[in-house]
Short mmCIF file of C-alpha atoms in Angstrom, two decimals:
data_model
loop_
_atom_site.label_atom_id
_atom_site.label_comp_id
_atom_site.label_asym_id
_atom_site.label_seq_id
_atom_site.Cartn_x
_atom_site.Cartn_y
_atom_site.Cartn_z
CA MET A 23 27.33 12.05 -0.93
CA HIS A 24 25.18 10.93 1.87
CA LYS A 25 23.21 14.18 1.44
CA ASN A 26 22.33 13.33 -2.31
CA ILE A 27 21.03 9.49 -1.10
CA GLU A 28 18.82 11.46 1.77
CA LYS A 29 17.56 13.62 -1.01
CA ALA A 30 16.78 10.59 -3.25
CA GLY A 31 15.40 8.98 -0.15
CA ALA A 32 13.04 11.76 0.50
CA TYR A 33 11.69 12.32 -3.18
CA GLY A 34 11.24 8.45 -2.94
CA GLY A 35 8.24 8.95 -0.57
CA LEU A 36 6.69 11.37 -3.00
CA ALA A 37 7.33 9.12 -5.82
CA LEU A 38 5.69 6.36 -4.06
CA LEU A 39 2.55 8.28 -3.35
CA CYS A 40 2.35 9.34 -7.12
CA LEU A 41 2.81 5.80 -8.16
CA PHE A 42 0.57 4.55 -5.58
CA GLY A 43 -2.52 7.04 -6.84
CA VAL A 44 -1.84 5.84 -10.31
CA PHE A 45 -1.68 1.94 -9.63
CA PHE A 46 -4.57 2.19 -7.08
CA TRP A 47 -6.67 4.78 -8.52
CA ALA A 48 -6.22 4.92 -12.46
CA LEU A 49 -4.99 1.16 -13.23
CA ALA A 50 -6.95 -0.74 -10.69
CA ASP A 51 -9.68 1.65 -10.61
CA PHE A 52 -10.05 1.01 -6.70
CA ILE A 53 -11.14 4.65 -5.70
CA PRO A 54 -13.60 4.84 -4.77
CA PRO A 55 -14.13 1.72 -3.16
CA LEU A 56 -16.40 -0.93 -4.18
CA SER A 57 -19.70 -0.70 -2.21
CA PRO A 58 -19.50 -2.51 1.25
CA GLY A 59 -23.37 -3.02 0.54
CA ALA A 60 -22.83 -4.46 -2.88
CA SER A 61 -23.96 -8.04 -3.78
CA ALA A 62 -21.59 -10.92 -3.92
CA GLU A 63 -22.38 -10.88 -7.57
CA ALA A 64 -21.72 -7.44 -8.11
CA ILE A 65 -18.53 -7.49 -6.67
CA ALA A 66 -17.47 -10.76 -8.59
CA ARG A 67 -18.70 -9.17 -11.77
CA THR A 68 -16.48 -6.08 -10.99
CA TYR A 69 -13.55 -8.14 -10.49
CA ALA A 70 -14.37 -10.18 -13.75
CA GLU A 71 -14.63 -6.98 -15.37
CA HIS A 72 -11.56 -5.22 -14.32
CA ASN A 73 -9.56 -8.54 -13.98
CA THR A 74 -6.26 -7.39 -15.82
CA ARG A 75 -6.77 -3.79 -14.48
CA ILE A 76 -6.61 -5.15 -10.94
CA LYS A 77 -3.84 -7.53 -11.33
CA VAL A 78 -1.45 -5.27 -13.13
CA GLY A 79 -2.37 -2.24 -10.64
CA LEU A 80 -1.94 -4.27 -7.57
CA GLY A 81 0.71 -6.25 -8.92
CA LEU A 82 2.72 -2.96 -9.42
CA ILE A 83 2.06 -1.75 -6.04
CA VAL A 84 3.60 -5.01 -4.75
CA LEU A 85 6.33 -4.32 -6.82
CA PHE A 86 7.12 -0.71 -6.02
CA ALA A 87 6.22 -0.81 -2.31
CA SER A 88 9.96 -1.10 -1.44
CA ILE A 89 10.43 2.56 -2.27
CA SER A 90 8.94 3.43 1.02
CA PHE A 91 12.41 2.09 2.75
CA PRO A 92 14.80 4.59 1.87
CA PHE A 93 11.76 7.39 2.82
CA VAL A 94 11.35 5.93 6.02
CA ALA A 95 15.29 5.61 6.52
CA VAL A 96 15.65 9.16 5.94
CA LEU A 97 12.84 10.31 8.37
CA ALA A 98 13.97 7.78 11.17
CA ARG A 99 17.74 9.37 10.39
CA GLN A 100 16.40 12.86 10.92
CA VAL A 101 14.08 12.23 13.97
CA ARG A 102 16.98 10.51 15.44
CA ARG A 103 19.20 13.61 14.69
CA ILE A 104 16.47 15.71 16.42
CA GLU A 105 16.41 13.35 19.36
CA GLY A 106 20.58 13.12 19.34
CA TYR A 107 20.25 9.04 19.81
CA TRP A 108 18.09 6.26 19.11
CA GLY A 109 15.26 7.36 21.16
CA VAL A 110 11.78 6.42 21.59
CA MET A 111 10.42 8.72 18.61
CA SER A 112 12.92 7.54 16.01
CA LEU A 113 12.55 4.01 16.51
CA CYS A 114 8.84 4.34 16.45
CA GLN A 115 9.30 6.10 13.42
CA LEU A 116 11.40 3.05 11.81
CA GLY A 117 8.89 0.75 13.22
CA ALA A 118 6.03 2.31 12.02
CA GLY A 119 7.90 2.79 8.47
CA ILE A 120 8.66 -0.88 8.24
CA VAL A 121 5.00 -1.66 8.05
CA ILE A 122 4.21 0.69 5.14
CA PRO A 123 5.27 -1.80 2.45
CA ILE A 124 3.67 -4.76 4.25
CA GLY A 125 0.48 -2.80 4.37
CA PHE A 126 0.74 -2.23 0.56
CA ILE A 127 1.67 -5.92 -0.27
CA PHE A 128 -0.18 -8.33 1.72
CA PRO A 129 -3.81 -6.78 1.13
CA SER A 130 -2.93 -6.31 -2.55
CA VAL A 131 -1.98 -9.86 -2.95
CA VAL A 132 -5.40 -10.70 -1.26
CA ALA A 133 -7.05 -8.59 -3.99
CA ILE A 134 -4.89 -10.32 -6.60
CA ALA A 135 -5.91 -13.79 -5.42
CA ALA A 136 -9.64 -12.36 -5.76
CA ALA A 137 -9.27 -11.22 -9.13
CA PHE A 138 -7.00 -14.64 -10.28
CA ARG A 139 -9.77 -16.77 -10.49
CA THR A 140 -13.02 -15.23 -11.69
CA HIS A 141 -14.81 -18.33 -12.24
CA ARG A 142 -15.02 -19.39 -8.36
CA SER A 143 -17.96 -18.49 -6.18
CA PRO A 144 -19.12 -15.02 -5.79
CA GLU A 145 -19.07 -15.62 -2.47
CA ILE A 146 -15.22 -16.14 -2.15
CA THR A 147 -14.62 -13.24 -3.91
CA GLN A 148 -16.58 -10.99 -1.85
CA ALA A 149 -15.03 -12.30 1.07
CA LEU A 150 -11.39 -11.79 -0.57
CA ASN A 151 -12.50 -8.17 -1.18
CA ASP A 152 -13.58 -7.85 2.20
CA VAL A 153 -10.22 -9.02 3.72
CA PHE A 154 -8.48 -6.68 1.17
CA TRP A 155 -10.20 -3.73 2.28
CA LEU A 156 -10.39 -4.87 6.10
CA MET A 157 -6.49 -5.28 5.65
CA PHE A 158 -5.78 -2.33 3.74
CA VAL A 159 -7.88 0.10 5.97
CA GLY A 160 -6.48 -1.21 8.85
CA ILE A 161 -3.14 0.20 8.07
CA VAL A 162 -4.20 3.65 8.60
CA GLY A 163 -3.81 3.71 12.47
CA THR A 164 0.08 2.92 11.89
CA LEU A 165 0.33 5.75 9.17
CA VAL A 166 -1.46 8.11 11.69
CA LEU A 167 1.21 6.94 14.24
CA GLN A 168 4.31 7.47 11.84
CA ALA A 169 3.06 11.08 10.79
CA ILE A 170 2.65 11.85 14.48
#
């Protein structure tokens, strides 16, 4: 029975990757990212023009980010099995894996906030967009550690 659960957890990681691509790329249209040299007005206009797409795409990322938990649990369990006990690598895997949904959820909420009120000052929208990208890109170090 636990083998089927572990397989489902492993496939959950693949599902999360696919869903992330659909939500982040196709729905929210955040790939390629907005130019860091774009003016505040241009960024605010992008958020206003793609308002619904951004809110729906990133909202779905927030909703489905928890799919990573079973995937992380399976990975940590397999590393533990290799180590023979809860050693440094299995605990690093578990700890780094917990950061994954946080790395999806918090930046997405910031971008949703930028898209929520498009009538505000363009500089505020630009600042929220900058915070979104800095938080989102900042998670890469943890993902690299997890992969190692």
